[in-house]
Coordinates of C-alpha atoms and ligand atoms in Angstrom, one line a residue:
X1 CA -33.4 48.6 -27.8
X2 CA -33.0 44.7 -28.6
X3 CA -33.8 43.6 -25.2
X4 CA -37.2 44.8 -23.4
X5 CA -38.8 42.4 -21.1
X6 CA -37.2 41.4 -18.2
X7 CA -37.8 38.3 -15.5
X8 CA -36.4 38.8 -12.0
X9 CA -36.5 35.5 -10.0
X10 CA -35.0 36.1 -7.2
X11 CA -36.4 35.1 -3.5
X12 CA -34.4 37.5 -1.2
X13 CA -36.6 40.6 -1.0
X14 CA -33.9 43.2 -0.8
X15 CA -32.2 42.2 -3.9
X16 CA -35.2 41.8 -5.9
X17 CA -36.6 45.0 -4.9
X18 CA -33.2 46.4 -6.0
X19 CA -32.6 44.8 -9.0
X20 CA -36.4 45.7 -9.9
X21 CA -35.4 49.3 -9.3
X22 CA -32.6 49.4 -11.3
X23 CA -33.9 47.7 -14.3
X24 CA -36.8 49.9 -14.2
X25 CA -34.7 53.1 -14.1
X26 CA -33.2 51.6 -17.3
X27 CA -36.6 51.7 -18.6
X28 CA -37.1 47.8 -18.7
X29 CA -40.3 46.3 -18.3
X30 CA -39.8 44.0 -15.9
X31 CA -41.7 40.8 -13.8
X32 CA -40.6 40.0 -10.4
X33 CA -41.3 37.2 -9.0
X34 CA -40.0 34.7 -5.9
X35 CA -40.4 31.1 -7.3
X36 CA -39.9 29.2 -10.1
X37 CA -43.3 28.3 -10.1
X38 CA -44.1 32.0 -10.5
X39 CA -41.8 32.2 -13.7
X40 CA -42.9 29.5 -15.0
X41 CA -46.7 31.3 -15.2
X42 CA -45.0 34.6 -16.3
X43 CA -43.3 32.3 -19.2
X44 CA -46.6 30.6 -20.3
X45 CA -48.2 33.8 -20.9
X46 CA -45.7 36.2 -22.7
X47 CA -41.9 35.6 -24.2
X48 CA -39.1 37.5 -22.3
X49 CA -36.2 38.9 -23.6
X50 CA -33.7 38.0 -20.3
X51 CA -34.1 36.6 -17.2
X52 CA -32.0 37.0 -13.9
X53 CA -32.4 34.0 -12.0
X54 CA -30.9 33.0 -8.5
X55 CA -30.2 29.6 -7.9
X56 CA -31.4 28.7 -4.0
X57 CA -35.3 29.1 -4.5
X58 CA -38.0 28.1 -2.1
X59 CA -39.6 25.8 -4.6
X60 CA -36.3 24.5 -6.3
X61 CA -32.8 25.0 -8.2
X62 CA -32.5 27.7 -10.5
X63 CA -30.4 25.8 -12.4
X64 CA -33.3 23.2 -13.1
X65 CA -35.6 26.0 -14.8
X66 CA -32.3 27.2 -16.7
X67 CA -32.3 23.7 -18.5
X68 CA -35.9 23.4 -19.1
X69 CA -35.8 27.1 -20.9
X70 CA -33.2 25.4 -23.5
X71 CA -36.1 24.0 -25.2
X72 CA -38.5 27.0 -25.5
X73 CA -38.5 28.3 -29.4
X74 CA -37.7 32.1 -28.3
X75 CA -35.7 31.4 -25.4
X76 CA -34.7 34.2 -23.3
X77 CA -30.8 34.8 -22.3
X78 CA -30.0 33.9 -18.8
X79 CA -28.2 35.8 -16.3
X80 CA -27.7 33.6 -13.3
X81 CA -26.8 34.6 -10.1
X82 CA -26.0 33.4 -6.9
X83 CA -24.3 34.4 -3.4
X84 CA -22.7 30.5 -3.0
X85 CA -20.9 31.2 -6.3
X86 CA -18.1 28.7 -7.0
X87 CA -16.1 28.3 -10.0
X88 CA -17.8 24.6 -10.6
X89 CA -21.5 26.1 -10.3
X90 CA -20.7 28.7 -12.8
X91 CA -19.1 26.6 -15.1
X92 CA -22.0 24.5 -15.2
X93 CA -24.8 26.7 -15.6
X94 CA -22.3 28.2 -18.4
X95 CA -22.8 25.0 -20.4
X96 CA -26.0 24.6 -19.5
X97 CA -26.7 27.6 -21.9
X98 CA -27.0 30.5 -19.1
X99 CA -25.4 33.6 -20.8
X100 CA -23.3 34.7 -18.0
X101 CA -22.8 34.3 -14.4
X102 CA -22.8 37.0 -11.4
X103 CA -22.0 36.4 -7.9
X104 CA -23.7 38.4 -5.1
X105 CA -23.5 41.0 -4.0
X106 CA -22.5 42.6 -7.3
X107 CA -22.6 46.6 -8.1
X108 CA -24.7 48.7 -10.2
X109 CA -21.9 49.0 -12.8
X110 CA -21.3 45.0 -13.1
X111 CA -25.1 45.1 -14.1
X112 CA -25.2 47.8 -16.4
X113 CA -21.9 45.4 -18.1
X114 CA -23.6 42.7 -18.3
X115 CA -26.9 44.1 -19.4
X116 CA -25.1 45.6 -22.4
X117 CA -23.4 43.0 -23.5
X118 CA -26.9 41.3 -23.7
X119 CA -27.9 43.8 -25.5
X120 CA -25.1 43.6 -28.0
X121 CA -25.5 39.6 -27.9
X122 CA -29.4 40.2 -28.7
X123 CA -28.9 42.5 -31.3
X124 CA -26.5 40.5 -33.2
X125 CA -28.4 37.2 -33.2
X126 CA -31.6 39.1 -34.5
X127 CA -29.3 40.5 -37.1
X128 CA -28.0 37.5 -38.4
X129 CA -31.5 35.9 -38.5
X130 CA -32.6 38.6 -40.4
X131 CA -29.5 38.2 -43.1
X132 CA -29.9 34.5 -43.3
X133 CA -33.3 35.0 -44.9
X134 CA -31.9 38.0 -47.5
X135 CA -30.4 37.1 -50.5
X136 CA -26.6 38.6 -50.3
X137 CA -25.1 37.3 -53.2
X138 CA -24.2 40.7 -54.9
X139 CA -22.2 42.1 -51.0
X140 CA -18.5 41.2 -52.6
X141 CA -18.7 43.1 -55.8
X142 CA -16.7 46.0 -57.0
X143 CA -18.0 49.3 -59.0
X144 CA -16.2 48.5 -62.4
X145 CA -15.4 51.0 -64.8
X146 CA -12.7 53.3 -65.9
X147 CA -14.7 56.8 -67.4
X148 CA -14.5 59.9 -65.7
X149 CA -18.3 59.5 -64.8
X150 CA -17.0 56.1 -62.8
X151 CA -14.1 57.5 -61.1
X152 CA -15.7 60.6 -60.5
X153 CA -18.4 58.3 -58.6
X154 CA -15.7 56.7 -56.7
X155 CA -14.2 59.6 -55.8
X156 CA -17.8 60.7 -54.5
X157 CA -18.6 57.5 -52.2
X158 CA -14.8 58.0 -51.1
X159 CA -15.7 61.1 -49.6
X160 CA -19.1 60.9 -48.6
X161 CA -18.4 57.2 -46.8
X162 CA -16.6 58.5 -43.9
X163 CA -19.8 60.8 -42.9
X164 CA -23.0 60.0 -41.5
X165 CA -24.8 62.1 -43.9
X166 CA -27.8 60.9 -45.6
X167 CA -27.4 60.1 -48.9
X168 CA -30.0 59.8 -52.1
X169 CA -28.8 57.8 -55.2
X170 CA -30.6 58.1 -58.1
X171 CA -30.0 56.8 -61.6
X172 CA -31.7 54.8 -64.2
X173 CA -32.4 50.9 -63.3
X174 CA -29.8 48.5 -63.7
X175 CA -27.1 51.5 -63.2
X176 CA -25.8 49.9 -60.2
X177 CA -27.3 52.0 -57.2
X178 CA -27.4 49.3 -54.8
X179 CA -23.6 48.3 -55.4
X180 CA -23.0 52.2 -55.0
X181 CA -24.8 51.8 -51.3
X182 CA -22.6 48.9 -50.7
X183 CA -19.7 50.7 -51.7
X184 CA -20.4 53.4 -49.0
X185 CA -21.6 51.0 -46.4
X186 CA -17.9 49.1 -46.7
X187 CA -16.1 52.5 -46.7
X188 CA -17.8 54.0 -43.9
X189 CA -16.7 53.8 -40.1
X190 CA -19.9 51.7 -39.5
X191 CA -18.3 49.0 -42.1
X192 CA -18.6 46.2 -38.9
X193 CA -22.1 47.5 -37.7
X194 CA -25.2 46.2 -39.9
X195 CA -26.3 46.6 -43.4
X196 CA -30.0 46.2 -43.7
X197 CA -31.5 46.6 -46.9
X198 CA -35.5 47.0 -47.5
X199 CA -37.1 47.2 -51.0
X200 CA -39.5 49.5 -50.6
X201 CA -41.2 48.3 -53.9
X202 CA -41.4 44.4 -53.3
X203 CA -43.1 44.9 -50.0
X204 CA -47.2 45.2 -49.8
X205 CA -48.1 48.0 -49.0
X206 CA -50.1 47.5 -45.9
X207 CA -47.1 45.4 -44.6
X208 CA -44.8 48.1 -45.3
X209 CA -45.1 50.2 -41.9
X210 CA -44.5 47.0 -39.8
X211 CA -41.4 46.0 -42.2
X212 CA -40.0 49.6 -41.7
X213 CA -40.9 49.7 -37.6
X214 CA -41.5 46.5 -36.5
X215 CA -44.9 45.5 -34.3
X216 CA -46.2 44.4 -31.3
X217 CA -47.8 41.0 -30.4
X218 CA -51.3 41.1 -31.6
X219 CA -50.9 44.2 -33.3
X220 CA -53.1 42.9 -36.4
X221 CA -54.4 39.7 -37.6
X222 CA -51.4 37.3 -37.8
X223 CA -48.6 39.5 -35.6
X224 CA -48.3 36.8 -33.1
X225 CA -45.3 37.8 -31.4
X226 CA -43.6 41.0 -31.5
X227 CA -41.1 41.7 -34.3
X228 CA -38.4 44.3 -34.9
X229 CA -38.7 46.4 -37.6
X230 CA -35.9 47.2 -40.0
X231 CA -34.7 50.3 -38.7
X232 CA -34.2 48.8 -35.2
X233 CA -32.4 45.8 -36.7
X234 CA -30.2 48.5 -38.3
X235 CA -29.5 50.3 -35.1
X236 CA -25.6 51.4 -35.0
X237 CA -25.3 50.2 -38.9
X238 CA -26.4 51.7 -42.3
X239 CA -30.1 50.9 -43.8
X240 CA -30.6 51.0 -47.3
X241 CA -34.1 51.9 -48.3
X242 CA -34.5 50.7 -52.0
X243 CA -36.8 52.1 -54.2
X244 CA -38.0 55.2 -51.9
X245 CA -40.5 56.6 -54.3
X246 CA -42.8 54.0 -53.7
X247 CA -43.7 54.3 -50.0
X248 CA -47.4 55.9 -49.0
X249 CA -48.0 59.3 -47.9
X250 CA -48.9 57.8 -44.6
X251 CA -45.1 55.9 -44.1
X252 CA -43.9 59.2 -45.9
X253 CA -44.9 60.9 -42.5
X254 CA -43.5 58.4 -40.5
X255 CA -39.9 58.6 -42.1
X256 CA -39.6 61.7 -41.9
X257 CA -40.0 61.4 -38.1
X258 CA -37.4 59.1 -38.1
X259 CA -34.9 61.1 -40.0
X260 CA -35.5 64.1 -37.9
X261 CA -36.0 62.8 -34.3
X262 CA -34.2 59.1 -35.1
X263 CA -37.3 57.8 -32.7
X264 CA -40.6 55.9 -33.9
X265 CA -43.1 53.8 -32.3
X266 CA -43.8 49.7 -33.6
X267 CA -47.2 49.0 -34.8
X268 CA -49.4 48.6 -32.4
X269 CA -47.1 49.9 -29.6
X270 CA -46.9 53.0 -27.6
X271 CA -43.2 52.8 -26.6
X272 CA -41.1 55.4 -28.0
X273 CA -37.8 53.7 -29.9
X274 CA -35.0 55.6 -30.5
X275 CA -32.1 54.4 -33.1
X276 CA -29.1 55.4 -34.5
X277 CA -29.0 54.5 -38.2
X278 CA -27.5 55.8 -41.4
X279 CA -29.8 56.2 -43.9
X280 CA -29.7 55.8 -47.5
X281 CA -32.4 56.1 -50.2
X282 CA -32.3 54.9 -54.0
X283 CA -35.0 55.3 -56.6
X284 CA -34.9 54.9 -60.4
X285 CA -37.6 57.8 -60.8
X286 CA -37.2 61.8 -60.4
X287 CA -37.7 62.1 -57.2
X288 CA -38.0 65.8 -57.3
X289 CA -40.9 65.5 -60.2
X290 CA -42.3 63.2 -58.0
X291 CA -42.4 65.7 -55.3
X292 CA -43.9 68.4 -58.1
X293 CA -47.0 65.9 -58.6
X294 CA -47.4 66.1 -54.8
X295 CA -46.8 62.2 -54.5
X296 CA -44.0 62.2 -52.3
X297 CA -43.6 64.9 -50.0
X298 CA -41.1 67.8 -50.4
X299 CA -39.8 68.1 -46.7
X300 CA -39.2 64.1 -46.9
X301 CA -37.0 64.7 -50.2
X302 CA -35.2 67.4 -48.6
X303 CA -34.5 65.2 -45.7
X304 CA -33.0 62.5 -47.5
X305 CA -31.3 64.2 -50.1
X306 CA -28.4 66.1 -48.1
X307 CA -26.1 64.4 -50.3
X308 CA -27.5 63.4 -53.7
X309 CA -25.4 60.7 -55.9
X310 CA -26.7 60.7 -59.5
X311 CA -25.3 57.6 -61.8
X312 CA -25.5 57.9 -65.4
X313 CA -26.9 55.7 -67.5
X314 CA -24.6 52.9 -69.1
X315 CA -25.2 54.6 -72.8
X316 CA -23.5 58.1 -71.6
X317 CA -20.1 55.9 -70.6
X318 CA -19.9 53.4 -73.4
X319 CA -16.3 53.2 -72.8
X320 CA -16.6 50.9 -70.0
X321 CA -18.3 48.5 -72.2
X322 CA -15.5 46.2 -73.0
X323 CA -14.1 46.5 -69.7
X324 CA -17.1 45.7 -68.0
X325 CA -18.0 43.0 -70.5
X326 CA -14.7 41.3 -70.1
X327 CA -14.9 41.0 -66.4
X328 CA -18.4 39.4 -66.6
X329 CA -17.1 37.0 -68.9
X330 CA -14.3 36.3 -66.5
X331 CA -16.9 36.0 -63.7
X332 CA -19.4 34.1 -65.3
X333 CA -17.4 31.2 -66.9
X334 CA -15.9 30.7 -63.7
X335 CA -19.4 30.4 -62.1
X336 CA -20.6 28.5 -64.9
X337 CA -17.7 26.1 -65.1
X338 CA -16.9 27.3 -69.1
X339 CA -13.9 27.9 -70.6
X340 CA -14.7 31.3 -72.6
X341 CA -11.6 32.9 -74.1
X342 CA -13.3 36.3 -75.2
X343 CA -15.5 38.0 -77.3
X344 CA -15.1 38.5 -81.4
X345 CA -14.1 41.5 -82.8
X346 CA -17.7 42.1 -84.3
X347 CA -19.0 40.6 -81.1
X348 CA -17.4 43.6 -79.4
X349 CA -18.3 46.3 -82.1
X350 CA -22.3 45.0 -81.5
X351 CA -21.9 45.5 -77.7
X352 CA -20.6 49.0 -78.3
X353 CA -23.4 49.6 -80.7
X354 CA -26.3 48.8 -78.5
X355 CA -28.0 51.3 -76.3
X356 CA -28.5 49.4 -73.0
X357 CA -31.8 50.6 -71.7
X358 CA -31.3 48.1 -68.8
X359 CA -28.0 49.4 -68.1
X360 CA -25.3 47.6 -66.5
X361 CA -27.7 45.0 -65.3
X362 CA -28.7 44.3 -69.2
X363 CA -24.7 43.8 -70.1
X364 CA -24.3 41.7 -67.2
X365 CA -27.3 39.1 -68.4
X366 CA -26.4 39.5 -71.9
X367 CA -22.6 38.5 -71.2
X368 CA -24.1 35.7 -68.9
X369 CA -26.4 34.0 -71.3
X370 CA -23.5 34.3 -74.2
X371 CA -20.7 32.5 -71.8
X372 CA -23.3 29.7 -71.8
X373 CA -24.2 29.4 -75.6
X374 CA -21.0 30.1 -77.1
X375 CA -20.1 26.4 -76.9
X376 CA -16.9 24.3 -77.6
X377 CA -14.8 27.8 -79.5
X378 CA -14.8 29.6 -76.7
X379 CA -15.5 33.0 -78.8
X380 CA -18.5 34.9 -78.1
X381 CA -19.6 36.0 -81.4
X382 CA -22.9 38.4 -82.2
X383 CA -25.3 35.7 -82.3
X384 CA -24.7 34.9 -78.6
X385 CA -25.8 38.1 -77.8
X386 CA -28.8 37.7 -78.6
X387 CA -29.4 41.9 -79.4
X388 CA -30.8 42.1 -82.3
X389 CA -33.8 40.1 -81.4
X390 CA -34.5 40.9 -77.7
X391 CA -38.3 41.1 -77.6
X392 CA -37.6 44.0 -74.8
X393 CA -36.7 46.4 -77.1
X394 CA -40.2 47.2 -76.4
X395 CA -41.0 48.5 -80.3
X396 CA -40.8 44.7 -80.9
X397 CA -43.9 44.4 -78.3
X398 CA -46.1 47.5 -78.5
X399 CA -48.9 47.9 -80.8
X400 CA -49.5 44.0 -81.1
X401 CA -53.4 42.5 -81.4
X402 CA -53.9 39.6 -79.3
X403 CA -53.7 37.6 -82.4
X404 CA -50.2 38.4 -82.6
X405 CA -49.3 38.1 -79.7
X406 CA -51.0 34.5 -79.5
X407 CA -49.4 33.1 -83.0
X408 CA -45.7 34.7 -82.3
X409 CA -43.4 33.1 -80.1
X410 CA -39.6 33.4 -78.9
X411 CA -36.8 32.5 -80.6
X412 CA -36.2 29.2 -77.8
X413 CA -39.9 28.2 -76.9
X414 CA -40.4 25.5 -79.8
X415 CA -42.6 27.6 -81.6
X416 CA -44.7 28.4 -78.7
X417 CA -45.0 31.7 -76.5
X418 CA -44.0 31.0 -73.0
X419 CA -46.5 32.1 -70.1
X420 CA -44.0 35.0 -68.8
X421 CA -43.6 36.3 -72.6
X422 CA -47.2 36.4 -73.2
X423 CA -48.0 38.6 -70.2
X424 CA -44.8 41.0 -70.4
X425 CA -46.5 41.7 -74.1
X426 CA -50.2 41.6 -73.0
X427 CA -48.7 44.2 -70.4
X428 CA -46.9 46.5 -73.0
X429 CA -49.8 46.3 -75.3
X430 CA -52.4 47.7 -72.3
X431 CA -49.7 50.4 -72.1
X432 CA -49.7 51.3 -75.5
X433 CA -53.1 51.2 -75.7
X434 CA -53.8 53.5 -72.7
X435 CA -50.7 56.0 -74.7
X436 CA -48.4 55.4 -71.9
X437 CA -50.5 56.1 -69.0
X438 CA -49.6 53.7 -66.1
X439 CA -52.5 54.3 -64.1
X440 CA -55.1 53.6 -66.7
X441 CA -53.0 50.6 -68.2
X442 CA -52.8 48.9 -64.5
X443 CA -56.9 49.8 -64.3
X444 CA -57.3 47.8 -67.6
X445 CA -55.1 44.8 -66.3
X446 CA -56.8 45.1 -62.9
X447 CA -53.2 45.1 -61.3
X448 CA -51.6 47.8 -58.9
X449 CA -49.8 50.5 -60.4
X450 CA -47.1 48.9 -57.9
X451 CA -47.2 45.9 -59.5
X452 CA -47.2 47.2 -62.8
X453 CA -44.1 49.1 -62.4
X454 CA -42.4 46.3 -60.8
X455 CA -43.1 44.3 -63.9
X456 CA -41.8 47.0 -66.1
X457 CA -38.3 47.3 -63.8
X458 CA -38.3 43.6 -64.3
X459 CA -38.6 43.9 -68.1
X460 CA -36.2 47.1 -68.0
X461 CA -38.7 48.8 -69.9
X462 CA -38.0 52.0 -71.4
X463 CA -40.0 54.1 -74.0
X464 CA -38.4 53.9 -77.4
X465 CA -36.7 57.4 -77.8
X466 CA -38.5 57.7 -81.5
X467 CA -42.0 58.0 -80.3
X468 CA -41.8 60.0 -77.2
X469 CA -45.0 61.3 -77.0
X470 CA -46.6 58.3 -78.0
X471 CA -45.0 56.2 -75.1
X472 CA -44.1 59.3 -72.6
X473 CA -44.7 57.6 -69.1
X474 CA -47.4 59.6 -67.0
X475 CA -49.0 58.5 -64.1
Ligands
LIG1 N1 -20.3 50.0 -62.4 C1 -20.5 48.7 -62.0 N2 -19.2 47.9 -61.8 C2 -19.9 46.5 -61.8 N3 -21.2 46.0 -61.5 C3 -22.0 46.5 -61.8 C4 -21.7 48.0 -62.1 N4 -22.8 48.9 -62.1 C5 -24.2 48.3 -62.3 N5 -23.3 46.4 -61.8 C6 -24.3 45.4 -61.7 O1 -25.3 45.3 -61.9 C7 -26.3 44.7 -61.6 C8 -27.4 45.6 -61.4 O2 -26.8 46.8 -60.2 P1 -27.6 47.4 -58.9 O3 -28.6 46.2 -58.5 O4 -26.7 47.9 -58.4 O5 -28.5 48.4 -60.0 P2 -29.6 49.4 -59.3 O6 -29.4 50.6 -60.2 O7 -30.0 49.3 -58.2 O8 -31.0 48.6 -60.1 P3 -32.7 49.2 -60.0 O9 -32.8 50.4 -59.7 O10 -33.1 48.1 -61.0 O11 -32.9 48.4 -58.7 C9 -26.0 44.3 -60.6 O12 -26.0 43.1 -60.5 C10 -24.5 45.0 -59.9 O13 -22.9 44.1 -59.8
LIG2 MG1 -31.3 48.7 -57.0

């Protein structure tokens, strides 16, 4: 419920009590006062979501308070009420920032309609505040590819999108899991409701619960005001829980309850909040294996895995590489204002020969860089791809001594290794030293396992196929 706390400012005892009763019945938190001074005192202590304000009051005019409220940073919606409502007064109130105007007496139905509109309005404002902070570049892109794998994926999306079923999307990093999640949303009946994303791996463990479920004012140090969590923002719409394998056991337990009962409490709160949300989760790990290792609750896995969608790695549908490369060439030539005509034959063969451990994302990055580097002729050659000397082929970085690391450099760093390159090599060297055991490697590096995983995802690190035993990833 986006609206919780309401002030009723009305001097007529009967009307005030009546309003208070109706609002309490609808489970709002109501404070009722009969003077402007009383309302101001309440406002000095707390934030309110909505005010119902009479115009003629013993200590002044409700319209003056309405004007004052407009300069508050967290201003409530104001519903003005009056027994002497003329069109002029109503227009004046609206132009001074009132949400709406009701003429007394009004029926419970009129009040209900007003509250419903106010709820919808508040929800929209909150979602748009969230979206204006979120990066949303990817929103409009289509799933490209003509291979059987991609065609089947498209069909599955069409069938599943129509339902309300929870979906678990699995696939290696860069295969397009988020893209598929967005396609599911766009083709669903909820396409006009919010789509809210939460990257579970990117948020520090101690903040994740409050990101999911929100918190009350004063729930922890720094919680200066109440804040809605992503589940509340997604009410009526869809939530994407990205990298779901990364949540801790206590949060897993709470998420299970949301999936079963569609209800939760905010951190530090005891009011139960009910939501209607469609859940889509993604992971680039084998979640069933995490279940076997007892890192992920089996009951939660079953709840999430109602409709499983698996996306194949690009190396298993290489026939899509030319089409994807062409589309990315066009997209990035436009983005960077370059004229790039196409790929040379040799270049296309190089693209087909590559194994794409970072999947479509890697291809996309390679093409973007090639578009920038290809120069006047406008034809992309193998040298522009930089595939041969890519340091993240892992082999290059594994097994290096510190002396190697410090003395070697990347081709474009002017003979000196960059700091991020050095960090990457050091991490991969630690992984080599720990024989692929991530927990040990993270300990050696004094970083959390989560940070290590994120960094490896960033590098699109995959253990080289030739040495499965040597680099098998173990936690
Ligand atoms: N079939 C495809 N057609 C067009 N673009 C694609 C396709 N698959 C992936 N992409 C693009 O590749 C990039 C990576 O995709 P996305 O972020 O969805 O991958 P992901 O599986 O969620 O990766 P990660 O596990 O690392 O989060 C995005 O820019 C996306 O638009
Ligand atoms: Mg993703």
